Amino acid sequence: MYFDELDLNDNILDGLDAMNFEKCTPIQEKAIPIILEGHDILASAQTGTGKTAAYILPLLELLSRGKKDSSKVNALILMPTRELAQQVDQLLEGFAYYENTSWIAIYGGNDGIAFAQQQKALQTGGDIAIATPGRLLSHIRIGGVDLSGIEYLILDEADRMLDIGFYDDIIEIIKHLPKKHQTLMFSATFPKEVERLAKQILINPVEIKLAVSKPADGIHQGVYLLHETQKKELIKELFKTQNRKSIIFSSSKEKVFHIYCALKNMGLNVAQMHSGLEQKQRTQVMLDFKNNKLQALVATNIVSRGIDIDDVAMVINYDVPKQSEDYVHRIGRTARAGAEGLGITFVTLKDRILFDRIETFLGKTIERLPLPDDIANMAPPILDEKAKPKEKKKFYKKRKTRNRKKRNKPTTEQNL
Ligand code: AMP
């Protein structure tokens, strides 16, 4: 379907034209008409499917049709990370180029001046607020934020927001909105918490479910079975022999820092990316990586989703991601737009159960790669066998307790 077959005004179509967007992606084709009809929606859409335009375009159209109170914010887009908020902010610049629409991005990590600017904008009313829940709540709690003009609420990457622990924050924010508003909820996955939130906040939603996408064919996937102590040596070895643009994902800020130092010491042009950095640094790192000023980025899950960088040739999972979908997202940073790429995962004995689950999710066994001799000689080899049911039971029991504890921990906007 072409965009001009949709009920979008000429200014929006001109913006799309300037961006060379001609045909709708499947999620856009399905979601845009339903949103324009005024329904709540619950849409399964992964990053890379064009989901951002699937809600921004009808939102711009609905706002342009009037009835909005220009002294107040009319639409609120909530998303899990600052980077995503920045990305939507940039996309709006293209889509709304010919539209008379204003917006403001509200996310943490800026200086006091930015905070004051955000507060003022929330009070005087841009048309759209793009926000991370933690920062928006900080503004609400300080007071003077008027969300009574919100007609449209969008939850982008709902599963990720709940995973971070934003459930209660989202509910608290919604309490400040008028009762009557249209809600659009986008999520890559539908764990119980997402279903619970959907039941709580959506009214007769139209469900749009697209098949969960598997890794692109162009990604060559491989696994190293190894011990934790061998990982850093292997990373060094891999970077000795190749100089392709790469992202290395690790589970914690501390590990990211250690890998970053190891690669930096080898003379590699590398940067780290995690929530411990100042917002300014984070923005600069992403810009440098996009502009090929860096060879590698060592990052937490913060850049696993939604970040649109086309020419990453290799992704290394230094640790196995906890969610199978995150594996697809992480390695999906490579082989974009039909290119070829490499997705490598380091699997220790402890992570074997998680990786079994990923292989089950993918419906295939990933190729085992042999360790270089000097690294293999550092420790006894790990037997390549599936975990026993008893082991699995113990693992999931432990994980359930840990997740429950995590859920009860208060969140802060510094989380990401
Ligand atoms: P998203 O899933 O929203 O992160 O979008 C992924 C990428 O696809 C972004 O670079 C978008 O600009 C691009 N994109 C989205 N929709 C279209 C479309 N209909 N035609 C061409 N590119 C698109």
Short mmCIF file of C-alpha atoms and ligand atoms in Angstrom, two decimals:
data_model
loop_
_atom_site.label_atom_id
_atom_site.label_comp_id
_atom_site.label_asym_id
_atom_site.label_seq_id
_atom_site.Cartn_x
_atom_site.Cartn_y
_atom_site.Cartn_z
CA MET A 1 0.00 0.00 0.00
CA TYR A 2 1.23 3.50 -0.85
CA PHE A 3 1.12 6.28 1.75
CA ASP A 4 -1.05 8.46 -0.48
CA GLU A 5 -3.80 5.82 -0.30
CA LEU A 6 -4.08 6.56 3.42
CA ASP A 7 -6.11 9.37 4.88
CA LEU A 8 -3.07 11.57 5.57
CA ASN A 9 -2.95 15.27 4.72
CA ASP A 10 -0.72 16.75 2.02
CA ASN A 11 1.80 18.21 4.45
CA ILE A 12 2.46 14.80 5.96
CA LEU A 13 2.68 13.23 2.49
CA ASP A 14 5.16 15.93 1.47
CA GLY A 15 7.28 15.15 4.53
CA LEU A 16 7.22 11.44 3.61
CA ASP A 17 8.12 12.29 0.07
CA ALA A 18 11.13 14.29 1.23
CA MET A 19 12.23 11.31 3.29
CA ASN A 20 11.76 8.93 0.34
CA PHE A 21 9.09 6.91 2.10
CA GLU A 22 6.73 5.60 -0.57
CA LYS A 23 5.19 2.31 0.50
CA CYS A 24 3.85 1.34 3.92
CA THR A 25 5.45 -1.45 5.90
CA PRO A 26 2.98 -4.15 7.11
CA ILE A 27 2.60 -2.61 10.58
CA GLN A 28 1.96 0.82 9.05
CA GLU A 29 -0.59 -0.56 6.62
CA LYS A 30 -2.48 -2.29 9.42
CA ALA A 31 -2.16 0.24 12.23
CA ILE A 32 -2.57 3.64 10.56
CA PRO A 33 -6.22 3.26 9.39
CA ILE A 34 -7.28 1.77 12.75
CA ILE A 35 -5.60 4.58 14.69
CA LEU A 36 -7.21 7.18 12.43
CA GLU A 37 -10.61 5.62 13.24
CA GLY A 38 -9.95 6.40 16.89
CA HIS A 39 -9.45 2.88 18.32
CA ASP A 40 -7.09 1.88 21.09
CA ILE A 41 -4.59 -0.59 19.72
CA LEU A 42 -2.36 -3.32 21.08
CA ALA A 43 0.26 -3.95 18.43
CA SER A 44 3.07 -6.45 18.30
CA ALA A 45 5.86 -4.76 16.46
CA GLN A 46 9.57 -5.08 16.70
CA THR A 47 12.08 -2.42 16.04
CA GLY A 48 13.04 -2.19 12.38
CA THR A 49 9.47 -2.81 11.21
CA GLY A 50 8.63 0.86 10.84
CA LYS A 51 6.56 0.96 14.03
CA THR A 52 7.56 4.53 14.89
CA ALA A 53 6.01 5.91 11.71
CA ALA A 54 3.03 3.60 12.31
CA TYR A 55 2.03 5.76 15.26
CA ILE A 56 3.61 9.13 14.45
CA LEU A 57 1.93 9.56 11.07
CA PRO A 58 -1.67 9.04 12.24
CA LEU A 59 -0.87 11.08 15.35
CA LEU A 60 0.22 14.04 13.21
CA GLU A 61 -2.89 13.62 11.09
CA LEU A 62 -5.22 13.48 14.11
CA LEU A 63 -3.55 16.51 15.68
CA SER A 64 -3.87 18.46 12.42
CA ARG A 65 -7.60 17.76 12.33
CA GLY A 66 -7.99 20.11 15.25
CA LYS A 67 -10.04 20.00 18.43
CA LYS A 68 -6.75 20.24 20.33
CA ASP A 69 -6.18 22.70 23.12
CA SER A 70 -3.05 24.51 21.96
CA SER A 71 -2.22 25.74 25.46
CA LYS A 72 -1.72 22.15 26.62
CA VAL A 73 0.25 19.06 25.62
CA ASN A 74 -2.05 16.93 23.46
CA ALA A 75 -0.11 13.73 22.95
CA LEU A 76 2.28 11.78 25.14
CA ILE A 77 4.71 9.18 23.81
CA LEU A 78 6.37 7.08 26.53
CA MET A 79 9.43 5.01 25.78
CA PRO A 80 12.07 3.12 27.75
CA THR A 81 15.33 4.89 26.94
CA ARG A 82 16.71 8.33 26.24
CA GLU A 83 18.26 7.11 23.01
CA LEU A 84 14.89 6.01 21.68
CA ALA A 85 13.36 9.31 22.75
CA GLN A 86 16.10 11.13 20.85
CA GLN A 87 15.50 8.97 17.81
CA VAL A 88 11.76 9.67 17.76
CA ASP A 89 12.58 13.34 18.28
CA GLN A 90 14.72 13.25 15.11
CA LEU A 91 12.15 11.28 13.11
CA LEU A 92 9.50 13.84 14.00
CA GLU A 93 11.66 16.51 12.43
CA GLY A 94 11.29 14.72 9.11
CA PHE A 95 7.68 13.65 9.32
CA ALA A 96 6.42 16.95 10.69
CA TYR A 97 8.63 19.19 8.53
CA TYR A 98 5.68 20.70 6.69
CA GLU A 99 3.26 20.42 9.60
CA ASN A 100 2.50 23.06 12.17
CA THR A 101 3.29 20.79 15.10
CA SER A 102 5.55 21.33 18.06
CA TRP A 103 7.05 18.75 20.37
CA ILE A 104 9.45 18.35 23.21
CA ALA A 105 11.61 15.46 24.33
CA ILE A 106 11.61 14.85 28.08
CA TYR A 107 14.35 12.55 29.26
CA GLY A 108 16.86 12.44 32.06
CA GLY A 109 20.53 13.07 32.21
CA ASN A 110 20.60 16.66 30.97
CA ASP A 111 21.70 19.65 32.95
CA GLY A 112 19.51 21.88 35.12
CA ILE A 113 18.80 24.26 32.26
CA ALA A 114 17.34 21.46 30.14
CA PHE A 115 15.22 20.35 33.08
CA ALA A 116 13.83 23.87 33.46
CA GLN A 117 13.18 24.09 29.70
CA GLN A 118 11.31 20.80 29.77
CA GLN A 119 9.27 21.96 32.76
CA LYS A 120 8.33 25.17 30.94
CA ALA A 121 7.40 23.34 27.76
CA LEU A 122 5.22 20.95 29.72
CA GLN A 123 3.49 23.92 31.29
CA THR A 124 3.04 26.01 28.14
CA GLY A 125 2.09 23.06 25.98
CA GLY A 126 3.97 21.69 22.98
CA ASP A 127 1.66 19.46 20.93
CA ILE A 128 3.57 16.26 21.64
CA ALA A 129 5.74 15.20 24.58
CA ILE A 130 8.19 12.35 23.99
CA ALA A 131 9.26 11.11 27.39
CA THR A 132 10.91 8.43 29.44
CA PRO A 133 8.62 7.59 32.39
CA GLY A 134 11.14 8.35 35.14
CA ARG A 135 11.92 11.87 33.97
CA LEU A 136 8.29 12.72 33.26
CA LEU A 137 7.33 11.58 36.73
CA SER A 138 10.06 13.79 38.23
CA HIS A 139 8.44 16.76 36.49
CA ILE A 140 4.96 15.74 37.60
CA ARG A 141 6.09 15.34 41.21
CA ILE A 142 7.72 18.77 41.26
CA GLY A 143 4.33 20.12 40.24
CA GLY A 144 2.89 22.57 37.75
CA VAL A 145 2.74 20.00 34.92
CA ASP A 146 -0.63 19.99 33.22
CA LEU A 147 -1.43 16.77 31.39
CA SER A 148 -5.17 17.40 31.29
CA GLY A 149 -5.06 18.13 27.55
CA ILE A 150 -3.71 14.69 26.56
CA GLU A 151 -5.87 13.07 23.91
CA TYR A 152 -3.38 10.46 22.74
CA LEU A 153 -1.11 8.23 24.79
CA ILE A 154 1.46 6.03 23.07
CA LEU A 155 3.50 3.35 24.82
CA ASP A 156 6.44 2.42 22.64
CA GLU A 157 8.33 -0.77 23.54
CA ALA A 158 5.97 -1.48 26.42
CA ASP A 159 7.67 -4.80 27.22
CA ARG A 160 11.02 -3.10 27.64
CA MET A 161 9.54 -0.39 29.88
CA LEU A 162 8.00 -3.04 32.13
CA ASP A 163 11.18 -5.06 32.10
CA ILE A 164 13.00 -2.04 33.46
CA GLY A 165 10.36 -1.75 36.18
CA PHE A 166 8.28 1.19 34.98
CA TYR A 167 4.87 -0.46 35.59
CA ASP A 168 3.92 1.65 38.58
CA ASP A 169 5.40 4.81 37.04
CA ILE A 170 3.26 4.36 33.93
CA ILE A 171 0.13 3.84 36.03
CA GLU A 172 0.96 6.92 38.09
CA ILE A 173 1.45 9.01 34.94
CA ILE A 174 -1.86 7.80 33.50
CA LYS A 175 -3.64 8.98 36.66
CA HIS A 176 -2.70 12.53 35.60
CA LEU A 177 -4.30 12.18 32.14
CA PRO A 178 -7.94 12.87 31.38
CA LYS A 179 -10.14 9.74 31.54
CA LYS A 180 -10.94 9.92 27.84
CA HIS A 181 -7.92 9.45 25.61
CA GLN A 182 -6.87 7.11 22.84
CA THR A 183 -4.10 4.69 23.80
CA LEU A 184 -1.72 2.98 21.41
CA MET A 185 0.45 0.26 22.88
CA PHE A 186 3.38 -1.23 20.95
CA SER A 187 5.37 -4.16 22.25
CA ALA A 188 7.77 -6.63 20.67
CA THR A 189 6.76 -9.38 23.09
CA PHE A 190 3.76 -10.14 25.26
CA PRO A 191 4.82 -11.44 28.63
CA LYS A 192 2.16 -11.56 31.39
CA GLU A 193 2.99 -8.05 32.64
CA VAL A 194 2.33 -6.51 29.23
CA GLU A 195 -1.00 -8.34 29.04
CA ARG A 196 -1.85 -7.10 32.54
CA LEU A 197 -1.04 -3.50 31.67
CA ALA A 198 -2.99 -3.76 28.42
CA LYS A 199 -6.04 -5.03 30.32
CA GLN A 200 -5.71 -2.20 32.80
CA ILE A 201 -5.33 0.74 30.42
CA LEU A 202 -6.74 -0.16 26.98
CA ILE A 203 -10.42 0.10 26.10
CA ASN A 204 -11.67 -2.40 23.50
CA PRO A 205 -8.32 -2.43 21.76
CA VAL A 206 -7.89 -3.69 18.23
CA GLU A 207 -5.08 -6.23 18.34
CA ILE A 208 -2.50 -6.15 15.59
CA LYS A 209 -0.17 -9.09 15.75
CA LEU A 210 2.57 -9.55 13.23
CA ALA A 211 4.71 -12.67 13.36
CA VAL A 212 7.73 -12.31 15.65
CA SER A 213 10.62 -11.91 13.31
CA LYS A 214 13.61 -14.18 13.50
CA PRO A 215 17.16 -13.00 12.81
CA ALA A 216 17.70 -11.85 9.23
CA ASP A 217 19.15 -14.45 6.85
CA GLY A 218 22.24 -12.30 6.29
CA ILE A 219 23.42 -12.80 9.88
CA HIS A 220 25.93 -15.63 10.31
CA GLN A 221 25.51 -16.78 13.88
CA GLY A 222 28.14 -18.58 15.92
CA VAL A 223 28.78 -19.65 19.51
CA TYR A 224 31.93 -20.05 21.57
CA LEU A 225 31.57 -22.37 24.56
CA LEU A 226 34.03 -21.11 27.11
CA HIS A 227 34.81 -20.15 30.70
CA GLU A 228 34.35 -16.61 32.02
CA THR A 229 38.13 -16.30 32.38
CA GLN A 230 38.61 -16.95 28.65
CA LYS A 231 36.21 -14.27 27.44
CA LYS A 232 38.48 -11.24 27.59
CA GLU A 233 41.29 -13.10 25.85
CA LEU A 234 38.94 -14.20 23.11
CA ILE A 235 37.64 -10.67 22.56
CA LYS A 236 41.22 -9.47 22.19
CA GLU A 237 41.95 -12.31 19.77
CA LEU A 238 38.87 -11.55 17.65
CA PHE A 239 39.83 -7.92 17.33
CA LYS A 240 43.41 -8.77 16.45
CA THR A 241 42.25 -10.32 13.21
CA GLN A 242 39.42 -8.07 12.10
CA ASN A 243 38.62 -4.38 12.00
CA ARG A 244 34.93 -4.40 11.22
CA LYS A 245 32.48 -2.00 12.83
CA SER A 246 31.24 -3.91 15.87
CA ILE A 247 29.06 -3.77 18.96
CA ILE A 248 29.92 -5.84 22.03
CA PHE A 249 27.02 -6.33 24.42
CA SER A 250 27.55 -7.09 28.06
CA SER A 251 25.21 -7.46 31.00
CA SER A 252 26.56 -4.83 33.37
CA LYS A 253 28.17 -1.39 33.37
CA GLU A 254 31.17 -2.82 35.20
CA LYS A 255 31.80 -5.51 32.60
CA VAL A 256 31.33 -2.97 29.82
CA PHE A 257 33.99 -0.84 31.41
CA HIS A 258 36.46 -3.73 31.71
CA ILE A 259 35.98 -4.85 28.10
CA TYR A 260 36.28 -1.25 26.97
CA CYS A 261 39.61 -0.87 28.84
CA ALA A 262 40.96 -4.14 27.41
CA LEU A 263 40.20 -3.07 23.83
CA LYS A 264 41.39 0.47 24.40
CA ASN A 265 44.70 -0.91 25.70
CA MET A 266 45.06 -2.81 22.44
CA GLY A 267 44.94 0.55 20.65
CA LEU A 268 41.42 0.08 19.28
CA ASN A 269 39.22 3.05 18.60
CA VAL A 270 36.44 2.05 20.96
CA ALA A 271 33.85 3.68 23.24
CA GLN A 272 31.59 2.50 26.02
CA MET A 273 27.87 3.07 26.28
CA HIS A 274 25.83 2.58 29.45
CA SER A 275 23.63 4.39 31.91
CA GLY A 276 26.56 5.57 34.01
CA LEU A 277 27.56 8.12 31.37
CA GLU A 278 26.38 11.73 31.21
CA GLN A 279 23.68 12.30 28.60
CA LYS A 280 26.03 14.53 26.60
CA GLN A 281 28.59 11.71 26.42
CA ARG A 282 25.93 9.19 25.41
CA THR A 283 24.73 11.38 22.56
CA GLN A 284 28.29 12.02 21.39
CA VAL A 285 29.20 8.31 21.49
CA MET A 286 26.18 7.36 19.39
CA LEU A 287 26.94 10.13 16.92
CA ASP A 288 30.60 9.09 16.63
CA PHE A 289 29.62 5.48 16.14
CA LYS A 290 27.06 6.38 13.49
CA ASN A 291 29.61 8.55 11.70
CA ASN A 292 32.22 5.78 11.69
CA LYS A 293 34.56 7.60 14.04
CA LEU A 294 34.61 4.51 16.26
CA GLN A 295 35.43 0.96 15.35
CA ALA A 296 33.61 -0.67 18.23
CA LEU A 297 31.04 0.13 20.84
CA VAL A 298 30.91 -1.79 24.12
CA ALA A 299 27.40 -1.45 25.49
CA THR A 300 24.75 -2.69 27.87
CA ASN A 301 21.30 -3.58 26.51
CA ILE A 302 20.71 0.15 26.20
CA VAL A 303 21.44 -0.01 22.46
CA SER A 304 19.99 -3.46 21.79
CA ARG A 305 16.74 -2.11 20.45
CA GLY A 306 15.50 0.57 18.21
CA ILE A 307 18.83 2.17 17.46
CA ASP A 308 19.08 2.54 13.75
CA ILE A 309 22.69 2.18 12.64
CA ASP A 310 23.01 0.55 9.27
CA ASP A 311 26.54 -0.70 8.78
CA VAL A 312 27.45 -2.73 11.87
CA ALA A 313 29.32 -5.81 10.63
CA MET A 314 29.67 -7.78 13.85
CA VAL A 315 27.77 -8.12 17.13
CA ILE A 316 29.31 -10.00 20.04
CA ASN A 317 27.21 -11.13 22.98
CA TYR A 318 29.85 -11.13 25.70
CA ASP A 319 27.08 -12.50 27.93
CA VAL A 320 23.99 -14.41 26.88
CA PRO A 321 20.99 -12.04 26.92
CA LYS A 322 18.36 -12.96 29.49
CA GLN A 323 15.45 -12.73 27.08
CA SER A 324 15.45 -14.67 23.83
CA GLU A 325 13.91 -11.68 22.05
CA ASP A 326 16.85 -9.56 23.18
CA TYR A 327 19.16 -11.97 21.38
CA VAL A 328 17.27 -11.26 18.16
CA HIS A 329 17.35 -7.52 18.84
CA ARG A 330 21.04 -7.47 19.68
CA ILE A 331 22.26 -9.41 16.67
CA GLY A 332 19.68 -7.51 14.61
CA ARG A 333 21.97 -4.47 14.93
CA THR A 334 24.01 -6.13 12.18
CA ALA A 335 23.00 -7.18 8.65
CA ARG A 336 20.51 -4.33 8.39
CA ALA A 337 18.99 -3.45 5.07
CA GLY A 338 19.87 -6.80 3.54
CA ALA A 339 23.62 -6.61 4.34
CA GLU A 340 25.72 -9.49 5.71
CA GLY A 341 26.80 -9.61 9.33
CA LEU A 342 28.19 -11.74 12.10
CA GLY A 343 26.43 -12.48 15.40
CA ILE A 344 28.71 -14.19 17.93
CA THR A 345 27.74 -15.31 21.42
CA PHE A 346 29.96 -16.33 24.33
CA VAL A 347 28.29 -19.10 26.34
CA THR A 348 29.58 -20.30 29.72
CA LEU A 349 28.34 -23.30 31.66
CA LYS A 350 26.20 -20.97 33.79
CA ASP A 351 24.51 -19.46 30.71
CA ARG A 352 23.83 -22.75 28.97
CA ILE A 353 20.18 -22.94 30.02
CA LEU A 354 19.52 -19.43 28.77
CA PHE A 355 21.17 -20.26 25.48
CA ASP A 356 19.19 -23.52 25.15
CA ARG A 357 16.09 -21.38 25.38
CA ILE A 358 17.33 -19.04 22.67
CA GLU A 359 17.98 -21.96 20.36
CA THR A 360 14.51 -23.34 21.07
CA PHE A 361 13.06 -19.88 20.35
CA LEU A 362 14.99 -19.70 17.07
CA GLY A 363 14.13 -23.31 16.22
CA LYS A 364 17.72 -24.14 15.34
CA THR A 365 21.12 -24.98 16.73
CA ILE A 366 23.71 -22.26 16.33
CA GLU A 367 27.07 -23.27 14.92
CA ARG A 368 29.75 -24.00 17.57
CA LEU A 369 33.01 -22.21 16.78
CA PRO A 370 36.37 -23.65 17.88
CA LEU A 371 38.39 -21.55 20.33
CA PRO A 372 41.86 -20.52 19.16
CA ASP A 373 44.42 -23.02 20.54
CA ASP A 374 46.12 -20.77 23.09
CA ILE A 375 42.75 -19.79 24.59
CA ALA A 376 41.43 -23.36 24.51
CA ASN A 377 44.55 -24.43 26.45
CA MET A 378 43.74 -22.02 29.30
CA ALA A 379 41.02 -24.28 30.77
CA PRO A 380 39.33 -27.65 30.32
CA PRO A 381 36.78 -27.68 27.47
CA ILE A 382 33.07 -27.29 28.19
CA LEU A 383 31.00 -30.29 27.18
CA ASP A 384 28.40 -29.38 24.60
CA GLU A 385 25.33 -30.94 26.16
CA LYS A 386 21.83 -29.74 26.94
CA ALA A 387 20.96 -28.94 30.55
CA LYS A 388 19.13 -31.65 32.52
CA PRO A 389 15.47 -30.99 33.54
CA LYS A 390 16.44 -30.86 37.24
CA GLU A 391 19.09 -28.22 36.54
CA LYS A 392 16.57 -26.20 34.53
CA LYS A 393 14.00 -26.31 37.32
CA LYS A 394 16.53 -25.00 39.82
CA PHE A 395 17.65 -22.27 37.45
CA TYR A 396 14.14 -20.95 36.77
CA LYS A 397 13.20 -21.08 40.46
CA LYS A 398 16.20 -18.91 41.31
CA ARG A 399 15.41 -16.56 38.45
CA LYS A 400 11.77 -16.19 39.54
CA THR A 401 12.82 -15.15 43.05
CA ARG A 402 15.34 -12.68 41.64
CA ASN A 403 12.76 -11.15 39.28
CA ARG A 404 10.25 -10.78 42.09
CA LYS A 405 12.83 -8.92 44.16
CA LYS A 406 13.68 -6.72 41.17
CA ARG A 407 10.01 -5.85 40.60
CA ASN A 408 9.64 -4.67 44.17
CA LYS A 409 12.65 -2.39 43.94
CA PRO A 410 11.70 1.27 43.33
CA THR A 411 12.82 2.56 39.93
CA THR A 412 14.59 5.80 39.25
CA GLU A 413 15.03 7.73 36.04
CA GLN A 414 18.72 6.90 36.27
CA ASN A 415 17.92 3.25 35.53
CA LEU A 416 18.97 3.53 31.95
P1 AMP B 1 11.50 1.63 13.23
O1 AMP B 1 10.98 0.22 13.25
O2 AMP B 1 10.42 2.62 13.50
O3 AMP B 1 12.68 1.77 14.13
O4 AMP B 1 12.01 1.93 11.73
C1 AMP B 1 13.13 1.30 11.18
C2 AMP B 1 13.72 2.05 10.01
O5 AMP B 1 12.88 1.96 8.85
C3 AMP B 1 13.90 3.54 10.24
O6 AMP B 1 15.14 3.92 9.69
C4 AMP B 1 12.79 4.19 9.46
O7 AMP B 1 13.14 5.49 9.07
C5 AMP B 1 12.63 3.25 8.29
N1 AMP B 1 11.25 3.20 7.74
C6 AMP B 1 10.12 3.10 8.45
N2 AMP B 1 9.05 3.04 7.63
C7 AMP B 1 9.51 3.10 6.36
C8 AMP B 1 8.88 3.08 5.08
N3 AMP B 1 7.58 2.95 4.94
N4 AMP B 1 9.67 3.19 3.99
C9 AMP B 1 11.02 3.28 4.13
N5 AMP B 1 11.69 3.29 5.32
C10 AMP B 1 10.94 3.20 6.44
#
